[in-house]
Tab-separated table of C-alpha atoms in Angstrom:
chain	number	residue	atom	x	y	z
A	1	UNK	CA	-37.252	26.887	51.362
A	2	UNK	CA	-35.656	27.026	54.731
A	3	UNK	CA	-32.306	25.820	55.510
A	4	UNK	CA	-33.682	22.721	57.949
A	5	UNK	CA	-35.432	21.082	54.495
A	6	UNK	CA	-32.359	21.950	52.312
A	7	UNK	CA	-30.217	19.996	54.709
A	8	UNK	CA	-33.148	16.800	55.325
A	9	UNK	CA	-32.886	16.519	51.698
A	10	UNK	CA	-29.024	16.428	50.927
A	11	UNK	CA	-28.998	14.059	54.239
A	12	UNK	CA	-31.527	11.628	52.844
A	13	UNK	CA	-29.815	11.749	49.340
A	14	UNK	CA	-26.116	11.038	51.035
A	15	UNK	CA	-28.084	8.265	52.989
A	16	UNK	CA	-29.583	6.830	49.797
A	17	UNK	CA	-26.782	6.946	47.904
A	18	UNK	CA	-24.418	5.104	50.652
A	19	UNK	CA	-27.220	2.580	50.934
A	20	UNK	CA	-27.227	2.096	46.674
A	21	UNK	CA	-23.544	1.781	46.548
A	22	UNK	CA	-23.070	-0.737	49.501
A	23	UNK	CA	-25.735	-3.103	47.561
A	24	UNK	CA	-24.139	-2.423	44.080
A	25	UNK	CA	-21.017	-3.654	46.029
A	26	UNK	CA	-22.283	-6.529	47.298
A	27	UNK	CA	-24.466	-7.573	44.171
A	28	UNK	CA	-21.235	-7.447	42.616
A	29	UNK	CA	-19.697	-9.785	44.770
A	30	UNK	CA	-22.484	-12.117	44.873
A	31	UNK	CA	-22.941	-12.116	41.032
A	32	UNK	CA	-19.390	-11.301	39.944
A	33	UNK	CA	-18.003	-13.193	37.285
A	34	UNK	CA	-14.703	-15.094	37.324
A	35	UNK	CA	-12.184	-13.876	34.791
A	36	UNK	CA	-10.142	-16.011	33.056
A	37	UNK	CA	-6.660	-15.326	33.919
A	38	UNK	CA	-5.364	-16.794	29.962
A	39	UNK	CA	-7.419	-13.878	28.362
A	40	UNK	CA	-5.174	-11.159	30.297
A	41	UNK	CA	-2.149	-13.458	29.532
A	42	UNK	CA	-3.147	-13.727	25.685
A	43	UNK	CA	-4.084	-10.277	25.686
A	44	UNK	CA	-0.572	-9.547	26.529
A	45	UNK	CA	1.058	-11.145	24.099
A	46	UNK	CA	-1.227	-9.214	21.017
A	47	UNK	CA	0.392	-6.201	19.681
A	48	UNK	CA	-2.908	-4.105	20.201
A	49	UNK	CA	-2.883	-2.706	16.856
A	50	UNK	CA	-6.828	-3.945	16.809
A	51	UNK	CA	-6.502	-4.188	13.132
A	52	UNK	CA	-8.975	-7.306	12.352
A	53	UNK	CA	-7.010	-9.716	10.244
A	54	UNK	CA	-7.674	-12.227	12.670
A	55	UNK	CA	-11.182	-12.187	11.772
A	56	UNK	CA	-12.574	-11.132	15.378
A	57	UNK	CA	-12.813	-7.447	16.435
A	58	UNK	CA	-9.446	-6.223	17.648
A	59	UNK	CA	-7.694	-8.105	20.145
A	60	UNK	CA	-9.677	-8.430	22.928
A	61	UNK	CA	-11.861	-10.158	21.001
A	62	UNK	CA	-9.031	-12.547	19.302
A	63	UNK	CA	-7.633	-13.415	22.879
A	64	UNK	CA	-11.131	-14.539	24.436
A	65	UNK	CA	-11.999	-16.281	21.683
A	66	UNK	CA	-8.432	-18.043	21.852
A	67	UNK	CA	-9.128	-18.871	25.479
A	68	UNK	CA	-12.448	-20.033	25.146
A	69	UNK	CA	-11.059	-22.661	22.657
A	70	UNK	CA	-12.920	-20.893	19.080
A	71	UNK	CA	-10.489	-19.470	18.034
A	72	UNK	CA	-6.694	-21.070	16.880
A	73	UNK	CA	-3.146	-19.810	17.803
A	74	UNK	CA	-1.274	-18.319	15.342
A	75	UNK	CA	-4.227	-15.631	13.304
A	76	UNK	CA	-2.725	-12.795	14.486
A	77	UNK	CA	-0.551	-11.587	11.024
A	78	UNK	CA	1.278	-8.603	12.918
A	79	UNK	CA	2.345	-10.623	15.915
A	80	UNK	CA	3.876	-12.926	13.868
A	81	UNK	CA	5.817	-15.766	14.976
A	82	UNK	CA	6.876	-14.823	18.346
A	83	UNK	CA	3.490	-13.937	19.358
A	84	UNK	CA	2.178	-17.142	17.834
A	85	UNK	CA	4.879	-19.318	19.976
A	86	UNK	CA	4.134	-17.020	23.390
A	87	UNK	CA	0.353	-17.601	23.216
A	88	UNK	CA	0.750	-21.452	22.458
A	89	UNK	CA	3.169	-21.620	25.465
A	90	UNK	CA	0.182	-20.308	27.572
A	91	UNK	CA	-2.624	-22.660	25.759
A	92	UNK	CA	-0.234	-25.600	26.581
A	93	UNK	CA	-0.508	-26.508	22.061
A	94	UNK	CA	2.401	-26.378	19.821
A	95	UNK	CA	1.906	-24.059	16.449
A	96	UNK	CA	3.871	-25.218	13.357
A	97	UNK	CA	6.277	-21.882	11.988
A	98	UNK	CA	4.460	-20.347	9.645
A	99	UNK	CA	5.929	-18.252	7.019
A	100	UNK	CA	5.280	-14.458	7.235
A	101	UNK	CA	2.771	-13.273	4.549
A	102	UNK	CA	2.680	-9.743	2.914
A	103	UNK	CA	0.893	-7.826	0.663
A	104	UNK	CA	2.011	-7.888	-3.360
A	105	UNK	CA	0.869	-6.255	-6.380
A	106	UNK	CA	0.046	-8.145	-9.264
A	107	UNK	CA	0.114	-5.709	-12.014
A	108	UNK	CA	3.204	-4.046	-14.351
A	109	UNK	CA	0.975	-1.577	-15.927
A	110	UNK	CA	2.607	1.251	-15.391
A	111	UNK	CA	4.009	3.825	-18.074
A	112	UNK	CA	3.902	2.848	-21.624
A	113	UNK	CA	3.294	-0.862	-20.750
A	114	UNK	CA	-0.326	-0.025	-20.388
A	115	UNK	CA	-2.271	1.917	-22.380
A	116	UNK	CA	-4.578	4.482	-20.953
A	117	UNK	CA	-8.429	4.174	-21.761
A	118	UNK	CA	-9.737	7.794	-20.970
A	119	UNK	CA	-8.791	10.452	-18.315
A	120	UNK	CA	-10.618	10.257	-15.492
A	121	UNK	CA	-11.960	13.100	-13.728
A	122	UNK	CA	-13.767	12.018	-10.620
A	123	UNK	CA	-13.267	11.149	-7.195
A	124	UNK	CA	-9.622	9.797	-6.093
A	125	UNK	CA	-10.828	6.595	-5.555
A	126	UNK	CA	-10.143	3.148	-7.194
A	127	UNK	CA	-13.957	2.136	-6.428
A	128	UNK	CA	-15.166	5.531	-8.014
A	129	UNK	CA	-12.792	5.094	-10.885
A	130	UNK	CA	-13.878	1.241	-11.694
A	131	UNK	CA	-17.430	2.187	-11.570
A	132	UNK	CA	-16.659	4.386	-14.898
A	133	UNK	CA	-16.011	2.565	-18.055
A	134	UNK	CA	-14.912	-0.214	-16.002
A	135	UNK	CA	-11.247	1.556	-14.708
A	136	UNK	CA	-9.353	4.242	-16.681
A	137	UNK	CA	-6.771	2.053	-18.353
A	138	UNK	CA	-6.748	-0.284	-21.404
A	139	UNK	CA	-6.673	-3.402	-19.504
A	140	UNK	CA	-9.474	-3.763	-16.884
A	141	UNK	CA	-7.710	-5.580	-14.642
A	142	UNK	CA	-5.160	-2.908	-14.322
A	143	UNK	CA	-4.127	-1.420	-10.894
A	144	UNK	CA	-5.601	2.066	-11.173
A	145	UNK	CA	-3.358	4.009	-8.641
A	146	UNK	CA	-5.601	6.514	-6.783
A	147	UNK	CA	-4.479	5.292	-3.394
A	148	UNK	CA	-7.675	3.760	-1.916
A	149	UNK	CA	-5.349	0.756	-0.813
A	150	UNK	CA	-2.674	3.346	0.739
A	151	UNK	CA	-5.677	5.046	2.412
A	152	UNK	CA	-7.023	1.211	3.977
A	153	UNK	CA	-3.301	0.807	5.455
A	154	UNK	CA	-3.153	1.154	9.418
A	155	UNK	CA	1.099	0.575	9.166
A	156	UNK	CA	1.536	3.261	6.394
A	157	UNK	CA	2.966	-0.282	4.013
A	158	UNK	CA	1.709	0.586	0.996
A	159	UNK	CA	1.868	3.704	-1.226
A	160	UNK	CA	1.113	5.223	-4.710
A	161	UNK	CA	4.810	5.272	-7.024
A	162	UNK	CA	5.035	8.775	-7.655
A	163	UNK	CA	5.993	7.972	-11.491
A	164	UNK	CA	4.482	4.445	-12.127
A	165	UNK	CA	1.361	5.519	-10.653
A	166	UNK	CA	0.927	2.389	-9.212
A	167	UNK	CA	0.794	0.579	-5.629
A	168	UNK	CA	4.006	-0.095	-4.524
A	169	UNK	CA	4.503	-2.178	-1.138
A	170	UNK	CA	6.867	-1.599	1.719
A	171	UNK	CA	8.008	-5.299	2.701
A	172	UNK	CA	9.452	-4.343	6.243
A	173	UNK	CA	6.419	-2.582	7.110
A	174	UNK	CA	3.737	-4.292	5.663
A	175	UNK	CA	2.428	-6.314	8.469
A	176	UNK	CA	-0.172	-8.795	6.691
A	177	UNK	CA	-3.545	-7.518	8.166
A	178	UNK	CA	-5.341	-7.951	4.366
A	179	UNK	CA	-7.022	-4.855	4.483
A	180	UNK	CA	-5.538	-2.961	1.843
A	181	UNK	CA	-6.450	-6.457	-0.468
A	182	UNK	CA	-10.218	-5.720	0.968
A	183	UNK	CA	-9.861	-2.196	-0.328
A	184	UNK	CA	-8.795	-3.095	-3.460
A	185	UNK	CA	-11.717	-2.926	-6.294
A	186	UNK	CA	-9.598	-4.570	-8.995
A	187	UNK	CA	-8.042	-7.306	-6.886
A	188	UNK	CA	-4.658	-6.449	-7.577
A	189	UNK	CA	-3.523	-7.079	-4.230
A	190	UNK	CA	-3.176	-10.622	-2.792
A	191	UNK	CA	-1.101	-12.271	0.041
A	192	UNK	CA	1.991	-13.850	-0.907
A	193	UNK	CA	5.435	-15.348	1.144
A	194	UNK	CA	7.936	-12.576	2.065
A	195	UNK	CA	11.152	-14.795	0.947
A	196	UNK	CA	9.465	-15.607	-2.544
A	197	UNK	CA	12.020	-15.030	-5.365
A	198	UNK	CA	9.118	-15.253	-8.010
A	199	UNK	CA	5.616	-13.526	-8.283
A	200	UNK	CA	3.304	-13.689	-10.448
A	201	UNK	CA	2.608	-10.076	-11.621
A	202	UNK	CA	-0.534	-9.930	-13.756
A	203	UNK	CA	-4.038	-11.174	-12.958
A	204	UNK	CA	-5.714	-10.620	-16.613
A	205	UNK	CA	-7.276	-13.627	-16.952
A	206	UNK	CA	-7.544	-13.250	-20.736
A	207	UNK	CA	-5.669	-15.336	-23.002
A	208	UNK	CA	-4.305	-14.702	-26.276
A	209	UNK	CA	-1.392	-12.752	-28.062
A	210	UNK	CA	-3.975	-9.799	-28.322
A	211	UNK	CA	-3.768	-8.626	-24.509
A	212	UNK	CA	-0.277	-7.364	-25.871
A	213	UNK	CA	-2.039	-4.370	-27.337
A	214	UNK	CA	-3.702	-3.149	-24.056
A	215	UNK	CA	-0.436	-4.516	-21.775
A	216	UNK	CA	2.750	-5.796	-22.621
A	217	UNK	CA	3.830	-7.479	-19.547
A	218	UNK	CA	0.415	-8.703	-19.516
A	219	UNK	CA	-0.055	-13.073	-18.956
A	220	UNK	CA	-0.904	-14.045	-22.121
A	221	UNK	CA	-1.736	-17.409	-20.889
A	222	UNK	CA	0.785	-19.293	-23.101
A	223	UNK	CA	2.007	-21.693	-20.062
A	224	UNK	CA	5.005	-21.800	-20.956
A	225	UNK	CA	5.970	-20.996	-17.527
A	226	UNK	CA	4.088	-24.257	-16.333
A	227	UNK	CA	5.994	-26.681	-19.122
A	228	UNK	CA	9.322	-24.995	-17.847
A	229	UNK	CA	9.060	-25.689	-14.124
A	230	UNK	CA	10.391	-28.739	-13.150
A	231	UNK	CA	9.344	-29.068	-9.267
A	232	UNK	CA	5.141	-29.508	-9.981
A	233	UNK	CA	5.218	-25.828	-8.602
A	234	UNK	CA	3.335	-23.950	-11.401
A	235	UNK	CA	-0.359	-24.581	-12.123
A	236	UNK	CA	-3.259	-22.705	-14.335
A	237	UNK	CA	-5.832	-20.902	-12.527
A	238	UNK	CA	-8.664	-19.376	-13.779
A	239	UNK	CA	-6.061	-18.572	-16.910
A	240	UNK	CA	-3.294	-17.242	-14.506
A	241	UNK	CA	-0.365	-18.894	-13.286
A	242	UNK	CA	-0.446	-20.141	-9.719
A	243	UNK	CA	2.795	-20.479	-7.759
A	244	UNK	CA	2.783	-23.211	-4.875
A	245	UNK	CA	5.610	-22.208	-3.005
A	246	UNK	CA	5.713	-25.021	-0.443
A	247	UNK	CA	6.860	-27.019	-3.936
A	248	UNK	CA	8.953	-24.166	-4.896
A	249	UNK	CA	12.818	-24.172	-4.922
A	250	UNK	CA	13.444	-20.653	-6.554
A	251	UNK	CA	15.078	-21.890	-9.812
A	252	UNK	CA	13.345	-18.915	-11.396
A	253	UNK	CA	12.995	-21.092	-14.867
A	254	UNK	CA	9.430	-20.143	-15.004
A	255	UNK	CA	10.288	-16.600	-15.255
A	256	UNK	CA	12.902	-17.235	-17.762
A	257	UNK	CA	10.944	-19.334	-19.903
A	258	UNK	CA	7.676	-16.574	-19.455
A	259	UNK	CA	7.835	-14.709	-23.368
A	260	UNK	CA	6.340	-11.038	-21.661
A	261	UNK	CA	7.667	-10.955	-18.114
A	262	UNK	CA	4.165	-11.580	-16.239
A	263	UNK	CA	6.196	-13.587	-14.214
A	264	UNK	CA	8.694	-11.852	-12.638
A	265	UNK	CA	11.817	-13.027	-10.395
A	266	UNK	CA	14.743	-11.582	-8.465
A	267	UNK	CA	17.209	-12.838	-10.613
A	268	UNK	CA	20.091	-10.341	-8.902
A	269	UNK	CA	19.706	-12.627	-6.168
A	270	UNK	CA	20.082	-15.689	-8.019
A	271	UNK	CA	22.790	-18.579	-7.019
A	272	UNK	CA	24.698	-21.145	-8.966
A	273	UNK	CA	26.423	-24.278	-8.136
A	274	UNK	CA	29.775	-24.466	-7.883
A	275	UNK	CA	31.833	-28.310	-7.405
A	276	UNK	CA	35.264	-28.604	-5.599
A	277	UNK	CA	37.083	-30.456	-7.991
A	278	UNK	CA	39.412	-31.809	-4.551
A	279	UNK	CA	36.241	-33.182	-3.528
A	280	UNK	CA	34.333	-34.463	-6.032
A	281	UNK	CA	34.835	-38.044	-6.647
A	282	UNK	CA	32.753	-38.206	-9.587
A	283	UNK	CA	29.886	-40.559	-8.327
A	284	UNK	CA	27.783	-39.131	-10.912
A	285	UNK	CA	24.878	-38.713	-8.450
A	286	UNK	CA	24.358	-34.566	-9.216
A	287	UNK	CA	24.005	-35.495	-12.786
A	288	UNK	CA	20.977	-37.739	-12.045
A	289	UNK	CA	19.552	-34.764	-9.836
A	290	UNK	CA	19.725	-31.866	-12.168
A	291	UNK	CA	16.741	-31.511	-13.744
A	292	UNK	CA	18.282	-29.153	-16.465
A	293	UNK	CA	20.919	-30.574	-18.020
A	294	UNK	CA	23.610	-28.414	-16.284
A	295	UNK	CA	26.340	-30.599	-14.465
A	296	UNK	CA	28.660	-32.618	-16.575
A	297	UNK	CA	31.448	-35.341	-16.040
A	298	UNK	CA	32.733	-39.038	-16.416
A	299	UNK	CA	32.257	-41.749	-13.732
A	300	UNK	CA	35.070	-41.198	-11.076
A	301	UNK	CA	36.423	-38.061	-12.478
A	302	UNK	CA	35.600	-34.705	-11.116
A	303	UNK	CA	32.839	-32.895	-12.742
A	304	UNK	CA	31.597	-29.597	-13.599
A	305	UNK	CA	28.568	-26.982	-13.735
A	306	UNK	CA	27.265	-25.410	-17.031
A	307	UNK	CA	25.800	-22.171	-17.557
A	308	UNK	CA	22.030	-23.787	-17.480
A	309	UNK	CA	22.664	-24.192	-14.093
A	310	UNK	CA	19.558	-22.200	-12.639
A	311	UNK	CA	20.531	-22.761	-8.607
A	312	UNK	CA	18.276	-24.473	-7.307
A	313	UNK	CA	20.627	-26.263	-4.905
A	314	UNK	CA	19.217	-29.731	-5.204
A	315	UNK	CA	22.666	-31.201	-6.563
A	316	UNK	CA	24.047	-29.521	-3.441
A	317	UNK	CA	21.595	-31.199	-1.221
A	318	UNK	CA	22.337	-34.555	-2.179
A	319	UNK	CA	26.192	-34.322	-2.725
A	320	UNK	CA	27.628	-37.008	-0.724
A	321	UNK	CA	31.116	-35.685	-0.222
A	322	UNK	CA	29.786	-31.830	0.159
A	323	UNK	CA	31.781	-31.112	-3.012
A	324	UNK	CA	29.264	-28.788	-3.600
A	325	UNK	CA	28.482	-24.902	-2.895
A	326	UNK	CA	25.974	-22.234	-3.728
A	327	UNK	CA	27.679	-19.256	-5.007
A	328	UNK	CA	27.427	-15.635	-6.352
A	329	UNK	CA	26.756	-15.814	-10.298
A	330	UNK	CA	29.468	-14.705	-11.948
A	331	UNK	CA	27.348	-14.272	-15.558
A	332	UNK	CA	23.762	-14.482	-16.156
A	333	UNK	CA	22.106	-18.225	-16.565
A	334	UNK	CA	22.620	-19.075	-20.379
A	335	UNK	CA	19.635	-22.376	-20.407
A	336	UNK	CA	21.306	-23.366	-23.972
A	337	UNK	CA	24.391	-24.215	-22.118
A	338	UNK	CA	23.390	-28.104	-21.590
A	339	UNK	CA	25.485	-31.533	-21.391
A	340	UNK	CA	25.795	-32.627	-24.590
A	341	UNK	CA	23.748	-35.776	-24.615
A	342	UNK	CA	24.532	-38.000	-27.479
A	343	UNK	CA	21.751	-38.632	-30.112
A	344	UNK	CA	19.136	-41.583	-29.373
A	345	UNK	CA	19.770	-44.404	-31.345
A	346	UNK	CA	17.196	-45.002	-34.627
A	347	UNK	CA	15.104	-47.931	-33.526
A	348	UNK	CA	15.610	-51.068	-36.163
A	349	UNK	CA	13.082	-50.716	-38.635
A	350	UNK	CA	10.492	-53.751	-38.436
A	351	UNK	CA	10.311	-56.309	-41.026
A	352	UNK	CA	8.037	-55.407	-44.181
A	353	UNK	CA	5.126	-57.746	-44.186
A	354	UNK	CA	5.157	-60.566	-47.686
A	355	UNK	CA	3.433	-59.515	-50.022
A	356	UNK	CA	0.585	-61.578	-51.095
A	357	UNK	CA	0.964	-63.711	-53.293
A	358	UNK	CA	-0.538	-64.038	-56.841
A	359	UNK	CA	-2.834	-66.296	-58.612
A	360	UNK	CA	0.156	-68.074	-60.972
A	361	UNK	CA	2.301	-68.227	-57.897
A	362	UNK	CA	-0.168	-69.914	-55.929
C-alpha cells in the first residue's frame, strides 16, 4: 500500500471523526437535559458512605429521590441530625429531631448462662450454623457468635467478645445503617435509642419457668416488668417485653422488678431526688407525683426522699419552689423503703337481713 492511500485514509478518518464529534456536541446541546441544582446541593450534604439504610441505592440515589419529592428528609441514619437539618434548609421543610438509633443485642447467652447444644463444625457463619439443628446452643434464639453481623458492618461497629462469644456493639461507631440486623439469622439484633437506660435483652419468645434450664437470663414471660412500670411504657409482644421509650422516663423499675435480668438497665447511672429542706415549703405536691411511695412529709413542713426513690425526676419537674435536685445515689434503690401509709379503714359491716319468721310467730 503506498504512502498517498495510507495518508487519504488517516485524512478521511480525522475528517470523520471531527465531523462525529461536532454533531455529538451539538446533539448534546440540543437534547441536553437540565440538572437540578438541589440534587448536587443534597448530594453534598450525604456522607457518601453509600451504605443503603435509606432504602435507595447509595446516595445519589437518596438525594434525587429527595429532590424529586419521593423520598423524605431525614432517612439518612449516618448523617444524622445535622445532615437531616442541612438538606431540609435546602428543600425549604422543617424535620422534627429525631433521636439517633443504633444497633443492640438482645441476648445474655454467653458463658454458663446458656447451655451449649452440640459443637459445631462447619462454616463460620451464623446462617450456616442455624441451618444445623436449628443453632448450636440450648436456646434457639440464642446469638450464635460466628461474626456474620461483624462481617455485614461497613463502620467496623460491631464485633465478636473474645470471651462471651457473642456480638458486642460499639455505640460511638455504630452508625445505624441496619445491615448487620439484615445479616443476622437469629434476629438478635434490632434498632434501639442511643440514650436508653433500659433494654430488653432476650427475644425467646417462650414462656414458662422451664426456659431457665436452656438460659438463665432468659424472659420467662412472667410480666412482672409490665405490672412494675408505672409510665404505660412496657407492653407484651409476641411474649417479649416491648419498651416504648417516647413514654419512658428511665426509672429502671422494670428491670428491678424483672426475677432473671432479661431486662437489663444502667443502674450505675441511676439518679435520685434530693429536696432542699430551705426550700421546700411542704405543699405536698411531690407526694401526689411519686408514683412509688418514696417522698414523705406533713403539710407545710419540709419533706423528704426515701430509698424507693427510683429517679425518675417527675417530683423535680413539678416542684414549684425548685426545692428539688437530681443527684448522684449515694446507696443502691431499696423499693421496700416506702411512706408508711396508714391502714385502710374496715368498711362497717352491713346489717344482717331478719330472719324469717315462723309459723307460731306469724
Amino acid at each position: 500500500m503506498s504512502i498517498t492511500a495510507i495518508l487519504i485514509a488517516a485524512l478521511v478518518m480525522s475528517v470523520l471523526g471531527l465531523a462525529f464529534g461536532a454533531l455529538l456536541g451539538v446533539t448534546g446541546r440540543v437534547f441536553k437535559v437540565p440538572s437540578n441544582p438541589k440534587v448536587e446541593a443534597l448530594r453534598e450534604c450525604l456522607p457518601g458512605a453509600n451504605c443503603g439504610a435509606c432504602g435507595f441505592p447509595g446516595c445519589d440515589g437518596y438525594a434525587a429521590a429527595v429532590a424529586d419529592g419521593k423520598a423524605e428528609v431525614g432517612a439518612c441514619a449516618v448523617g444524622g441530625p445535622k445532615c437531616s437539618a442541612k438538606m431540609a434548609e435546602i428543600m425549604g421543610v422543617s424535620v422534627s429531631a429525631s433521636k439517633r438509633m443504633v444497633a443492640t443485642v438482645a441476648c445474655q447467652g454467653y458463658g454458663d448462662h446458656c447451655a451449649p447444644k452440640a459443637e459445631y463444625q462447619g462454616m463460620t457463619d451464623c446462617v450456616a450454623a442455624s441451618l444445623v439443628n436449628n443453632g448450636t446452643k440450648a436456646c434457639s434464639f440464642a446469638c450464635l457468635g460466628l461474626g456474620t453481623c461483624e462481617r455485614a458492618c461497613p463502620f467496623d461497629a460491631i464485633h465478636i467478645d473474645p470471651v462471651k462469644k457473642i456480638a458486642v456493639v460499639d455505640k460511638e461507631k455504630c452508625q445505624g445503617c441496619k445491615k448487620c440486623v439484615a445479616a443476622c439469622p437469629q434476629h438478635v439484633l434490632s434498632m434501639q435509642p442511643d440514650d436508653r437506660v433500659v433494654t430488653v435483652s432476650c427475644h425467646n419468645p417462650g414462656k414458662g419457668i422451664a426456659l431457665k434450664e436452656k438460659c438463665d437470663r432468659a424472659c420467662i414471660g412472667c410480666e412482672a416488668c409490665v405490672k412494675a412500670c408505672n409510665f404505660e411504657a412496657l407492653t407484651m409482644e409476641n411474649g417479649v417485653p416491648k419498651v416504648d421509650y417516647d413514654k419512658c422516663v428511665g426509672c429502671m423499675a422494670c428491670a428491678d422488678a424483672c426475677p432473671t435480668g432479661a431486662m437489663a438497665a444502667d443502674f450505675e447511672t441511676r439518679k435520685e431526688a434530693y429536696i432542699d429542706p430551705s426550700k421546700c415549703v411542704g405543699c405536698t405536691l411531690c407526694t401526689r407525683q411519686c408514683k412509688f411511695d418514696a417522698i414523705e412529709g406533713a403539710l407545710k413542713q419540709p419533706h423528704k426522699v426515701l430509698g424507693a426513690c427510683t429517679g425518675c425526676g417527675l417530683c423535680a419537674a413539678k416542684c414549684p419552689k425548685k426545692a428539688i435536685t437530681m443527684r448522684e445515689r449515694r446507696a443502691p434503690r431499696n423499693k421496700m423503703d416506702k411512706v408508711k401509709k396508714a391502714p385502710a379503714a374496715a368498711k362497717p359491716a352491713a346489717p344482717a337481713a331478719p330472719a324469717a319468721k315462723t309459723p307460731e310467730q306469724k
